[in-house]
PDB file of C-alpha atoms in Angstrom:
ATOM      1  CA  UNK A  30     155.152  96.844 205.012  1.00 83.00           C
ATOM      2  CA  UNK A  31     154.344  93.019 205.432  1.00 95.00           C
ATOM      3  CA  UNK A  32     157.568  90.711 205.875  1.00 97.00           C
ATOM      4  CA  UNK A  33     158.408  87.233 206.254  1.00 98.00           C
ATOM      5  CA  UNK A  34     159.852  86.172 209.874  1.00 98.00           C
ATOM      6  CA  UNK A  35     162.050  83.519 210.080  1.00 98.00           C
ATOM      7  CA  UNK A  36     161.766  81.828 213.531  1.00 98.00           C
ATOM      8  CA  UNK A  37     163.266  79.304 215.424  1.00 97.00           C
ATOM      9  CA  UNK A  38     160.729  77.189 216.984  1.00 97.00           C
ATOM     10  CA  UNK A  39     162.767  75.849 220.083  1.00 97.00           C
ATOM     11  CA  UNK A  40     163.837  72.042 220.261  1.00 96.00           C
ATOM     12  CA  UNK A  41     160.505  70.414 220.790  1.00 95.00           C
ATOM     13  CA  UNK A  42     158.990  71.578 224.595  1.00 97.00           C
ATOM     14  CA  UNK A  43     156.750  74.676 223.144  1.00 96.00           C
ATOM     15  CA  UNK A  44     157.589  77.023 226.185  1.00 97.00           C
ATOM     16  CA  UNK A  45     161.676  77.321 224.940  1.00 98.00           C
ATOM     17  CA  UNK A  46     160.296  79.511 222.067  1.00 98.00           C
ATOM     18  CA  UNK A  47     162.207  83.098 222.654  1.00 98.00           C
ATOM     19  CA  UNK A  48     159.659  85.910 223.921  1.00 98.00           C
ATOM     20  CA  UNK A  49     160.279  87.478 220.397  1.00 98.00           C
ATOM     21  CA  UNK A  50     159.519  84.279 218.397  1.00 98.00           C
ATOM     22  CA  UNK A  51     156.401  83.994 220.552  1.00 98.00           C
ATOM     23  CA  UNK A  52     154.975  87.228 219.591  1.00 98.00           C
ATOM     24  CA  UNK A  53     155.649  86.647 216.108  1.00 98.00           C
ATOM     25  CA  UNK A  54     153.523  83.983 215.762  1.00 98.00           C
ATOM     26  CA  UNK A  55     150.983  85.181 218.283  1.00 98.00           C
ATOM     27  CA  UNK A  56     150.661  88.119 215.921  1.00 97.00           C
ATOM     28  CA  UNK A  57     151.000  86.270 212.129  1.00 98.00           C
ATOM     29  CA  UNK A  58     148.851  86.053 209.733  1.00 98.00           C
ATOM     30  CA  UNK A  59     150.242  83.227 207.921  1.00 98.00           C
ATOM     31  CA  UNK A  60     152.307  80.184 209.559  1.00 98.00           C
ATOM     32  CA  UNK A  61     154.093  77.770 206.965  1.00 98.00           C
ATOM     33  CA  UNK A  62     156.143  75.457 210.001  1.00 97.00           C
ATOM     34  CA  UNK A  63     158.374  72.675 208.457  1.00 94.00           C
ATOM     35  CA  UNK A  64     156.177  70.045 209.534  1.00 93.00           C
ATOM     36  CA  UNK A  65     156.705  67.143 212.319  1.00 91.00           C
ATOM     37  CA  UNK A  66     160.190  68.687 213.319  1.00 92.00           C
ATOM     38  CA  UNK A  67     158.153  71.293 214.540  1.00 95.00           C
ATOM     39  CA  UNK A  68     156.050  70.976 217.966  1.00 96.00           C
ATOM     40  CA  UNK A  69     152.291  71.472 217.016  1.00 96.00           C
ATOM     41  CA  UNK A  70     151.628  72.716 219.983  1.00 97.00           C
ATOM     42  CA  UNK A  71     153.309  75.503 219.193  1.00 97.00           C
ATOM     43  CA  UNK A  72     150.739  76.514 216.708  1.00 97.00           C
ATOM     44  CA  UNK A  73     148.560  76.628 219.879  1.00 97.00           C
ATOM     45  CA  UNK A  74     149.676  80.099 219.973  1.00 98.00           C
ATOM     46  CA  UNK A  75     148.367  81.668 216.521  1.00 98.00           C
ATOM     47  CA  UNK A  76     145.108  83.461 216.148  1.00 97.00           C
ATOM     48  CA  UNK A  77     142.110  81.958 215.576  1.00 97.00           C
ATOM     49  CA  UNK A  78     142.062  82.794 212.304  1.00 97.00           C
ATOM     50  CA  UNK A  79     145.556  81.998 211.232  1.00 98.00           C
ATOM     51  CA  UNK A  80     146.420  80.736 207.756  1.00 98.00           C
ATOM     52  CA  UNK A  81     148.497  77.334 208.723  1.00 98.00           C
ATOM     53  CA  UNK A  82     150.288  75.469 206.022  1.00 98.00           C
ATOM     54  CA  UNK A  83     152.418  72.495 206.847  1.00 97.00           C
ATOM     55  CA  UNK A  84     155.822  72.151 204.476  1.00 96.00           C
ATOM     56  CA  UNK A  85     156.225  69.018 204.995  1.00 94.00           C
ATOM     57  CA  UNK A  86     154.064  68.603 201.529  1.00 92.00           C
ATOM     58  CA  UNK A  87     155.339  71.687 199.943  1.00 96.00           C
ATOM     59  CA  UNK A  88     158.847  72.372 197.853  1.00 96.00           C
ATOM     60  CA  UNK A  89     160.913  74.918 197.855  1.00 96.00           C
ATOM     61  CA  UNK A  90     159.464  76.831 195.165  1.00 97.00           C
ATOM     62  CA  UNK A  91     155.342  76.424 196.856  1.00 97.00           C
ATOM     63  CA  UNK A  92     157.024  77.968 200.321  1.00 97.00           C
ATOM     64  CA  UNK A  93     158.452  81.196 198.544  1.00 98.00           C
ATOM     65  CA  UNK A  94     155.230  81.828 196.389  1.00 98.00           C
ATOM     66  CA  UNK A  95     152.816  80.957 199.672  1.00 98.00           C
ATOM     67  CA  UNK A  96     155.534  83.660 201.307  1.00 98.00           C
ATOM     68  CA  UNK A  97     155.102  86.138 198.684  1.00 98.00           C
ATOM     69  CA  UNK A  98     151.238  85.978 197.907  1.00 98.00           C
ATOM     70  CA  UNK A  99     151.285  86.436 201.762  1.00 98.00           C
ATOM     71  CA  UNK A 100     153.105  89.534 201.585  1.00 98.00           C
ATOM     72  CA  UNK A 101     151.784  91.206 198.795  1.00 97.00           C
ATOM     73  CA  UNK A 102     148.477  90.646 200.515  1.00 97.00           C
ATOM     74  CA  UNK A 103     149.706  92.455 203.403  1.00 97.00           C
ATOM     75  CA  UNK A 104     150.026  89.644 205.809  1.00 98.00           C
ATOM     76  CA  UNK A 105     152.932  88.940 207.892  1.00 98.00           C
ATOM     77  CA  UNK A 106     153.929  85.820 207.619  1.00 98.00           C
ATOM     78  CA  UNK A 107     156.149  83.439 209.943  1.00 98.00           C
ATOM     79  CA  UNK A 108     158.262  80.788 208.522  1.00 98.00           C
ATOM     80  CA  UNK A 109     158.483  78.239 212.236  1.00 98.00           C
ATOM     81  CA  UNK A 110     161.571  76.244 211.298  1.00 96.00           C
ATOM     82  CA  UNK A 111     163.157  73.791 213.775  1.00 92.00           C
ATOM     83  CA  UNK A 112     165.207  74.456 216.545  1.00 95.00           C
ATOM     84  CA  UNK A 113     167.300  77.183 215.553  1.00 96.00           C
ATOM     85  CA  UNK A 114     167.527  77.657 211.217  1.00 93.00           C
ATOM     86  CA  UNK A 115     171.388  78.788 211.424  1.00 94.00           C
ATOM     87  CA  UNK A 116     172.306  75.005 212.434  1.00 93.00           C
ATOM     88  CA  UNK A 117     170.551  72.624 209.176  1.00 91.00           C
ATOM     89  CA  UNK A 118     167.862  75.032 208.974  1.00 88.00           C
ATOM     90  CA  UNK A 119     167.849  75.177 204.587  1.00 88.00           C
ATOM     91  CA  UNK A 120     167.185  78.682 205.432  1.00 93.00           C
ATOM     92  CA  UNK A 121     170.308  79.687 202.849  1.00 94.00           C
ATOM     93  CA  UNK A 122     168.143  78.340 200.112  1.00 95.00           C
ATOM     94  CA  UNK A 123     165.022  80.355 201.247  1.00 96.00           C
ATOM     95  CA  UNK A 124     166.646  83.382 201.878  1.00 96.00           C
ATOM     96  CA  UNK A 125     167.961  83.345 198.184  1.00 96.00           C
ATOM     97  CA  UNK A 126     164.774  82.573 196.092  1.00 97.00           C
ATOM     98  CA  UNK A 127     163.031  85.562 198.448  1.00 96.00           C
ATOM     99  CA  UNK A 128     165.884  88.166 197.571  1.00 97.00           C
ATOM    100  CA  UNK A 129     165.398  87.456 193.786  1.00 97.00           C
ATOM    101  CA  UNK A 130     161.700  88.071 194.494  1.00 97.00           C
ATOM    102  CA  UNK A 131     162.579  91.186 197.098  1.00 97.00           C
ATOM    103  CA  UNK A 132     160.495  89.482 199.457  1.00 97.00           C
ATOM    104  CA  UNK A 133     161.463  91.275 202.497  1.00 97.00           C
ATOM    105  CA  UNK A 134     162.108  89.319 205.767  1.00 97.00           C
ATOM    106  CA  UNK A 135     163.630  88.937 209.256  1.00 97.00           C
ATOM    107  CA  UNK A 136     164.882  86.365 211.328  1.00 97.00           C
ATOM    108  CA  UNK A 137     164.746  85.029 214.995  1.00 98.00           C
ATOM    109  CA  UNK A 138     167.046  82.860 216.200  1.00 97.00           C
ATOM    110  CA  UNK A 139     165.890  79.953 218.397  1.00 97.00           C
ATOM    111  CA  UNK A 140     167.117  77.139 221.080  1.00 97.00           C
ATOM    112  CA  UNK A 141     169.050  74.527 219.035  1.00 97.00           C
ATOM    113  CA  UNK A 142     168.028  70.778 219.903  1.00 96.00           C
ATOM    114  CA  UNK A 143     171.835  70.609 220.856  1.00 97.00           C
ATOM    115  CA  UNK A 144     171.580  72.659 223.624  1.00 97.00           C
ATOM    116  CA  UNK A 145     168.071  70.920 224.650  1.00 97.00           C
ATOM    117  CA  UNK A 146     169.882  68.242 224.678  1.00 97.00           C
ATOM    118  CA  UNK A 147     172.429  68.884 227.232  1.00 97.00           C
ATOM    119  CA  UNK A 148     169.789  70.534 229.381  1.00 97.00           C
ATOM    120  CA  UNK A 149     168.008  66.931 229.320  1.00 97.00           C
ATOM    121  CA  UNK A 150     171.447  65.558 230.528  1.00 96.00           C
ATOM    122  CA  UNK A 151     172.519  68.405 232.784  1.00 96.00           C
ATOM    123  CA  UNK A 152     175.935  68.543 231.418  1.00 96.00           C
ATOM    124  CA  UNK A 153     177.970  71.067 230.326  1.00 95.00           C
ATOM    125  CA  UNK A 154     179.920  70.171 226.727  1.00 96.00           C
ATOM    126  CA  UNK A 155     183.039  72.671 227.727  1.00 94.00           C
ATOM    127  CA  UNK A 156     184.337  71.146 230.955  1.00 91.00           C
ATOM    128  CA  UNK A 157     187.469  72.608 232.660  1.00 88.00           C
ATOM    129  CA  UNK A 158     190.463  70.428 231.352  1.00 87.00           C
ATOM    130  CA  UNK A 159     188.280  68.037 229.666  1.00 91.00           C
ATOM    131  CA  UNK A 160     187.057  69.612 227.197  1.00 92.00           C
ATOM    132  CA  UNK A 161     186.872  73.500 225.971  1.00 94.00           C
ATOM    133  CA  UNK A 162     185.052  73.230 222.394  1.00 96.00           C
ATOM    134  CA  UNK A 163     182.614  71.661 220.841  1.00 97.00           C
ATOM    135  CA  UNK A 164     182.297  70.119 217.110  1.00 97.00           C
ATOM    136  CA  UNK A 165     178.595  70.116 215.559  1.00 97.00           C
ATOM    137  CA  UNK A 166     178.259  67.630 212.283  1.00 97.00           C
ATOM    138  CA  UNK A 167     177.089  65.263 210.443  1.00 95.00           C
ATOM    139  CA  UNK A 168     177.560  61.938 208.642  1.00 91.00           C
ATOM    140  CA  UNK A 169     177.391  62.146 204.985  1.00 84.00           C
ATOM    141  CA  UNK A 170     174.393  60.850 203.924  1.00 80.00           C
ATOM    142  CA  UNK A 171     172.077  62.027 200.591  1.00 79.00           C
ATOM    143  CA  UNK A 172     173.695  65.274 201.291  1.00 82.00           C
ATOM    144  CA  UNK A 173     177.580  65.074 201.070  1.00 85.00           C
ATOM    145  CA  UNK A 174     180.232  66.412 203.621  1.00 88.00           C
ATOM    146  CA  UNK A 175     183.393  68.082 202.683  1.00 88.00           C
ATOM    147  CA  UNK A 176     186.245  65.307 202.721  1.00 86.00           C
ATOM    148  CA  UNK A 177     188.157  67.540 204.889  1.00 91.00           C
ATOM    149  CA  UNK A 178     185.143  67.426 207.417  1.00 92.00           C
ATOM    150  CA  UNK A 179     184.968  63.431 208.060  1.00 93.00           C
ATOM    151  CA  UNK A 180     183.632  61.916 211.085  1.00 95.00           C
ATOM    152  CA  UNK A 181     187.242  60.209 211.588  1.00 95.00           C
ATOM    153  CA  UNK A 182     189.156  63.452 210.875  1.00 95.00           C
ATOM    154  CA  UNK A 183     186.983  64.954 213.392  1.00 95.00           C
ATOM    155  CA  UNK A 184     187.310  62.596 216.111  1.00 95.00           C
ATOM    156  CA  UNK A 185     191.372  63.104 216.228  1.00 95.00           C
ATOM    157  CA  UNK A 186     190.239  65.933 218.330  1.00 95.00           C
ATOM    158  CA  UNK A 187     188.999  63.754 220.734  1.00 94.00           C
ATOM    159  CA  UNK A 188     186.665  66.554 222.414  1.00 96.00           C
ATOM    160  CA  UNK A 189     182.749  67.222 223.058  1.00 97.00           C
ATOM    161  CA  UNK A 190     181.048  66.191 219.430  1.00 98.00           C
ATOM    162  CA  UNK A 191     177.614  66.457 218.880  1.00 98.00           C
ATOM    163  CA  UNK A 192     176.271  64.445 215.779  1.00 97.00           C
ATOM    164  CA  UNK A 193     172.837  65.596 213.785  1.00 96.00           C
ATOM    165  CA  UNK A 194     170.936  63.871 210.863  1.00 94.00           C
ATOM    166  CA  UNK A 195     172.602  60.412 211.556  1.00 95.00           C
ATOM    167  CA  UNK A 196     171.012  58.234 214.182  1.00 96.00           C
ATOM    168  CA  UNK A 197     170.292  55.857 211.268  1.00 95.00           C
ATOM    169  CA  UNK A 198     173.648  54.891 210.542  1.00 95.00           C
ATOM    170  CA  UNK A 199     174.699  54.546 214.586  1.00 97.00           C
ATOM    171  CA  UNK A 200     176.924  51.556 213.616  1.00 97.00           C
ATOM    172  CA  UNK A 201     178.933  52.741 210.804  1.00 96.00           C
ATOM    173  CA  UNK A 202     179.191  56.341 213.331  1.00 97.00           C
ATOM    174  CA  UNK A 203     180.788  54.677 215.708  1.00 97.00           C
ATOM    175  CA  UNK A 204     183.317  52.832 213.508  1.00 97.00           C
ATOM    176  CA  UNK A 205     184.700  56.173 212.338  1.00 96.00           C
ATOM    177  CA  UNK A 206     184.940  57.558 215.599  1.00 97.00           C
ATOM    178  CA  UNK A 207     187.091  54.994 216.830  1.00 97.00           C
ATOM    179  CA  UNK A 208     189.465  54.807 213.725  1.00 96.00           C
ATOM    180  CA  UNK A 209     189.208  58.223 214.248  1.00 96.00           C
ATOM    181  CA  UNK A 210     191.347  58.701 217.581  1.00 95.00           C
ATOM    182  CA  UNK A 211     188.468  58.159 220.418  1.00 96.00           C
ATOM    183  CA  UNK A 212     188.407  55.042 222.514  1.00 96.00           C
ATOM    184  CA  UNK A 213     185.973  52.342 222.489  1.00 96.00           C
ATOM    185  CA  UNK A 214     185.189  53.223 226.246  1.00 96.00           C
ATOM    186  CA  UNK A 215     184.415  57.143 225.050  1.00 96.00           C
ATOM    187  CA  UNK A 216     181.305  58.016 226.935  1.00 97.00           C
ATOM    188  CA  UNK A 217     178.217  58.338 224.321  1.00 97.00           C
ATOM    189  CA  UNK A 218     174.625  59.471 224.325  1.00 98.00           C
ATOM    190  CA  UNK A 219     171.500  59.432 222.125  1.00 98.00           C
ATOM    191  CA  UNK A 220     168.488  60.883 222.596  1.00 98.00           C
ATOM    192  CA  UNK A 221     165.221  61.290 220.460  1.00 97.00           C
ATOM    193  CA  UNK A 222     163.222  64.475 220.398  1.00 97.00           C
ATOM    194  CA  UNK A 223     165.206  66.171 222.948  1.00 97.00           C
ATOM    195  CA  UNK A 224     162.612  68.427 225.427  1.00 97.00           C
ATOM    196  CA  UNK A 225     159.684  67.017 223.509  1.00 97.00           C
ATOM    197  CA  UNK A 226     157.089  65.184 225.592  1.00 95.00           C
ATOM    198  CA  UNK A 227     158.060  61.851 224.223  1.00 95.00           C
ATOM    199  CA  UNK A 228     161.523  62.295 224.739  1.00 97.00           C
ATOM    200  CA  UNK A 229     163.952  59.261 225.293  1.00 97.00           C
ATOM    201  CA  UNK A 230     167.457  59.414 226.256  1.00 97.00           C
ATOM    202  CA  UNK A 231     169.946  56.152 225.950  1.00 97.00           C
ATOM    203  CA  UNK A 232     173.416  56.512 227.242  1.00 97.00           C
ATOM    204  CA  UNK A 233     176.620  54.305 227.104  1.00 97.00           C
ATOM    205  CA  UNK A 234     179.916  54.229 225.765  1.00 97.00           C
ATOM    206  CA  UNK A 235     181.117  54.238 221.674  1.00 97.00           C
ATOM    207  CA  UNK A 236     181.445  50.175 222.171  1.00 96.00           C
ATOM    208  CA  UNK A 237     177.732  49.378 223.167  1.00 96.00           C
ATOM    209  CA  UNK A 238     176.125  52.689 222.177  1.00 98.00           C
ATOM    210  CA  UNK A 239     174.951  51.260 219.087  1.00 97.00           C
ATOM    211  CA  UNK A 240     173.143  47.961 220.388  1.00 97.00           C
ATOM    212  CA  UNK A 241     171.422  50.391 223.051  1.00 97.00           C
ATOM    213  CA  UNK A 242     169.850  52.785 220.317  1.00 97.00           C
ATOM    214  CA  UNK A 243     168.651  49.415 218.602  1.00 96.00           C
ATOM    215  CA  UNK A 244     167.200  48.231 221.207  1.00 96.00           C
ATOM    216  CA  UNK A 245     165.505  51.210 222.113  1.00 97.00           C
ATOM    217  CA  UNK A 246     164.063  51.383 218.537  1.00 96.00           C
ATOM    218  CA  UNK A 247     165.256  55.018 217.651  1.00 96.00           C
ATOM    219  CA  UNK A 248     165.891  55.158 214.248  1.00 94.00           C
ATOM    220  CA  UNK A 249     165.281  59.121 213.779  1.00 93.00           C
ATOM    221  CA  UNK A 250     164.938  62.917 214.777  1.00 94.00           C
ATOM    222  CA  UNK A 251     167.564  61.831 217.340  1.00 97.00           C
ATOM    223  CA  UNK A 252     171.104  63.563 218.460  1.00 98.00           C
ATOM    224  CA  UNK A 253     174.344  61.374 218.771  1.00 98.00           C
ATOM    225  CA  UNK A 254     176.711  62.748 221.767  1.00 98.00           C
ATOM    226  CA  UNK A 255     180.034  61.950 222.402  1.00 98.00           C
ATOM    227  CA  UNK A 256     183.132  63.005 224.536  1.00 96.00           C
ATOM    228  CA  UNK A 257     184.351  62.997 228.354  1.00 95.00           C
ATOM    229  CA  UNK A 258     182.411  65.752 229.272  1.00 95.00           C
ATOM    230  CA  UNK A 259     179.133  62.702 229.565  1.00 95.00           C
ATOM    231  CA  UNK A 260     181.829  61.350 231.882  1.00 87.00           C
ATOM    232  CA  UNK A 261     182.426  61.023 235.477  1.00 75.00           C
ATOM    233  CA  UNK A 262     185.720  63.089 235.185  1.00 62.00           C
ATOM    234  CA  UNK A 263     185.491  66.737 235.899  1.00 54.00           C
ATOM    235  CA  UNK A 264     187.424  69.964 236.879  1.00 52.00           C
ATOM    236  CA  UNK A 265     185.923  72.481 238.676  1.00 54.00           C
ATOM    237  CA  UNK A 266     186.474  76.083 237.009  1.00 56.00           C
ATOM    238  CA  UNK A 267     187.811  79.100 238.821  1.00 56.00           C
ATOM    239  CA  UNK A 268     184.825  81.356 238.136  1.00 57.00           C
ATOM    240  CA  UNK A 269     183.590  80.748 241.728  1.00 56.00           C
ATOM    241  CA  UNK A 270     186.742  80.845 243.011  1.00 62.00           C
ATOM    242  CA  UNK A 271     187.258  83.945 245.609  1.00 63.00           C
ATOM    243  CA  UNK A 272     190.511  84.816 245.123  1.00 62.00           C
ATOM    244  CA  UNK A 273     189.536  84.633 240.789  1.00 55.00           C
ATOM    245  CA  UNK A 274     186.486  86.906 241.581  1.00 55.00           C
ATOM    246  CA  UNK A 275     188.939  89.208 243.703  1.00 47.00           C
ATOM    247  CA  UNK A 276     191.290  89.309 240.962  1.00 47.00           C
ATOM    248  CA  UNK A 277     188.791  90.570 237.862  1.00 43.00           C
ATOM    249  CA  UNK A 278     186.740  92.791 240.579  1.00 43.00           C
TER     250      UNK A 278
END
């Protein structure tokens, strides 16, 4: 039986698609990718006679019934969303319309832009002694964020943050992660389409972070990053350490 395959398209370079999302697409007879978030190169890989539809120009209810006509035709059909869907992917929405419809469907996870992103850098977010977790969010912006999940309440944690959707609104960022709990001198990073071709990558602290990403003129589909792990402070771990190894032999 045809299905719908959700896929995660990678951050941007076309080559971090999984193996498994790769052959999906390779093999599908229908494509709907969410439009320029997605790397059209990637569609380099679908068969000549693919069905393509970009989303960017379609709502929610034109992506379901383009799913389901798909199906019921017998065609397998791959949804290319962004990155990887489980992190602001709208898949939730998706996946609810298509059980009402019993539109059966699968999903692949892919490479999150956040962890493109710290490949571009070649850092690490969970340093030894520095840092050992990591807090993915958002400002509030058309859609709301839980109170209880506020930039400022957030930043009393004062560890490895990593900041979607909000490039936009740099300035007013930074103020709440100051009055927050981190210090104006709080190493800070932004860069634009993370592994994509055009990529561009700005770094600096929370006190001239926001000037930088002005100047640079990046104003979207960019990732805020921010904690001592950008820093020149580090601890090595003990997981190359031979008497560690010796001891969990």
């Amino acid at each position: 039986m045809a299905q719908v395959h959700f896929v995660g398209a990678g951050p941007g370079d076309k080559e971090l698609i999984t193996l498994k999302g790769y052959q999906l697409l390779k093999e599908a007879d229908v494509v709907i990718y969410a439009g320029s978030l997605v790397n059209p190169e990637l569609l380099e890989y679908c068969k000549a006679d693919c069905e393509i539809h970009n989303s960017a120009s379609m709502n929610l209810i034109d992506i379901i019934d383009c799913m389901e006509k798909g199906v019921t035709a017998g065609k397998e059909v791959v949804r290319l969303q962004t990155g990887d869907f489980s992190i602001y992917g709208s898949i939730r929405e998706q996946v609810e319309e298509m059980k009402k419809r019993s539109i059966p469907f699968t999903c692949t996870p892919g490479v999150s832009s956040f962890l493109g992103a710290a490949s571009s850098f070649g850092v690490e977010y969970t340093v030894p002694e520095v840092s050992q977790s990591v807090i993915i969010t958002r400002m509030a912006g058309r859609t709301p964020v839980p109170s209880r999940e506020s930039l400022r309440s957030y930043a009393a944690h004062q560890t490895s943050m990593v900041i979607f959707l909000s490039v936009q609104g740099i300035r007013k960022v930074v103020s709440e992660l100051i009055k927050g709990g981190y210090k104006p001198e709080t190493p800070a990073a932004v860069i634009y389409k993370a592994t994509w071709a055009e990529e561009k990558k700005v770094t600096g602290t929370l006190q001239d972070i926001a000037e930088k990403v002005t100047e640079a003129g990046i104003t979207k589909t960019a990732l805020i990053m921010v904690g001592d792990f950008l820093g020149e402070e580090f601890y090595y771990s003990k997981l190359y350490d031979k008497d560690f190894k010796h001891e969990y032999r």
